[in-house]
Phi, psi and omega in degrees: 000143181212167177284152168296143187310317184284355179264351181302312179300324180294317179296320178297322180294321177301312181295321180296315180297318179298319179295322178299315181296317179299319179295316180298316180298322178296321179293321176298316180301317180296319180293323177296318179292324175298320179298322179296317178298317179297319180298318180298319178293320182294322179297321177297317179295320179298321177299320178295317180299316181300314181292320178294337179268003175094015179251149181285323183224165176296324180299318178296320179298314179297316181302317180297321181288315186290341175296339180275350179269161176289153181306320181292329177291315178299321181296319178299316181294316181293319180296318178295321178303312181296317183293311184288328179294321178289328185285315188200133184301312183294326176291327175297318177297316180298324182288335173301316179295318181298316178296320178297321178298316178297316182300315179300314181297317181295315182289342175291321188238359178063212185298338180295345184270015183306317181296320177295324177300317178296315182296317180292323179296326177281320181300328181300331178295319178292313182300313185275338171296313178292319182296326179295319178297318180291321176295330177298318177299314182302314181293321181295320178295333178274358179090002180272074189290326179294316178297320180297315180297319180296315179296316183296316180298313181297315181298317180297313182291328177295317178291323178296327179296335178273355185058032181228040182294124177303145183306321185287353176257354186291334176244059190267354183301321180296321178295315181298319180297323180295326177292314183295333178281353178094009179275160174300147192300312181243326184292116187281074182302317181302319180296318181293319179297316179299318179297321179296321179293324178300318180293314185295321184273348178050051180289177185305145184304320181296316179294319179299318181297314180298318181294319180291323176298317179295321178297317179297316179300314181296315182292326176298318178297317180293324179293321177300314179299316180299318180295319178297317179294323177298321178296317179296321179299320180291321179299314181294320179296320178295320178300316180292321179298316178296319179300313182293327177297320178297316181296319179297317179295322178300316179297318180295318179300322179298320177294317181294323178296316180297325181277357180080012181272348185212149176264157179298318182297315181293319179299311182297322179297318179295316182293324178299323179295332180283340185281063176252018186304312183295313180297320179296317180294318178300316182299316180295315182292322179293320177297317179296317182295319181295324180290335181256001177083013179261173174288151177275187180265107186288000000 
């Protein structure tokens, strides 16, 4: 059995698009796994920072910092902690790092950091809304479709609450349904199987042509979504890398202060300059939004 001659390029295009999507998904998976490794390292550094600052545990360090925040700020952080921990183990681990990052920043500047506390408490919605969508892909690729659907739904609604839903998620019901049916999250397995049956059964050329055109259209759409998600994965990984870099420098500064190589005032001044995380994330998201015609992150 074979394709009608004029359908050969279309069939090749279907296979090419599918391979592109599979490659992109693998790269997203790798970035998610890289993020997990970074989080584990960051938690270790946070423990060191807490002890060097005179606290027995990271929890004590956080408690001391969060007392300087307003009750509503603390509530936002605590609510997000409960939600993401219940939602996904790795997201719970990641939020430990995020809380530690806030604690370090707050203790650097005390009550004067109230505005940064508000910004970080809001920023966590963007960070974890996107991270939930990315974790959904990871879970779906592993076959955990119920977990994927739960993560995707939570991530979408969290982003919608910010009124900053990425364009590629605005028509997400079809994606969610594919997850709930047990299909791979982005990879259009059904389309590929149908294309294979068309080839095997050697149906009429016209019908074959229409089906392959539809497969190409669907896969192009899925590849666009995959590329957008890959971009979001990279943004989140960069945010986490920057966060972890700040924590590592904080730990080193504590050692230098103890050794008499650095003063507390100079150390704190340097670290405050590094706390551009929120502004950097806003800049990237606004640039991304402008390029796609959406609103930026206010």
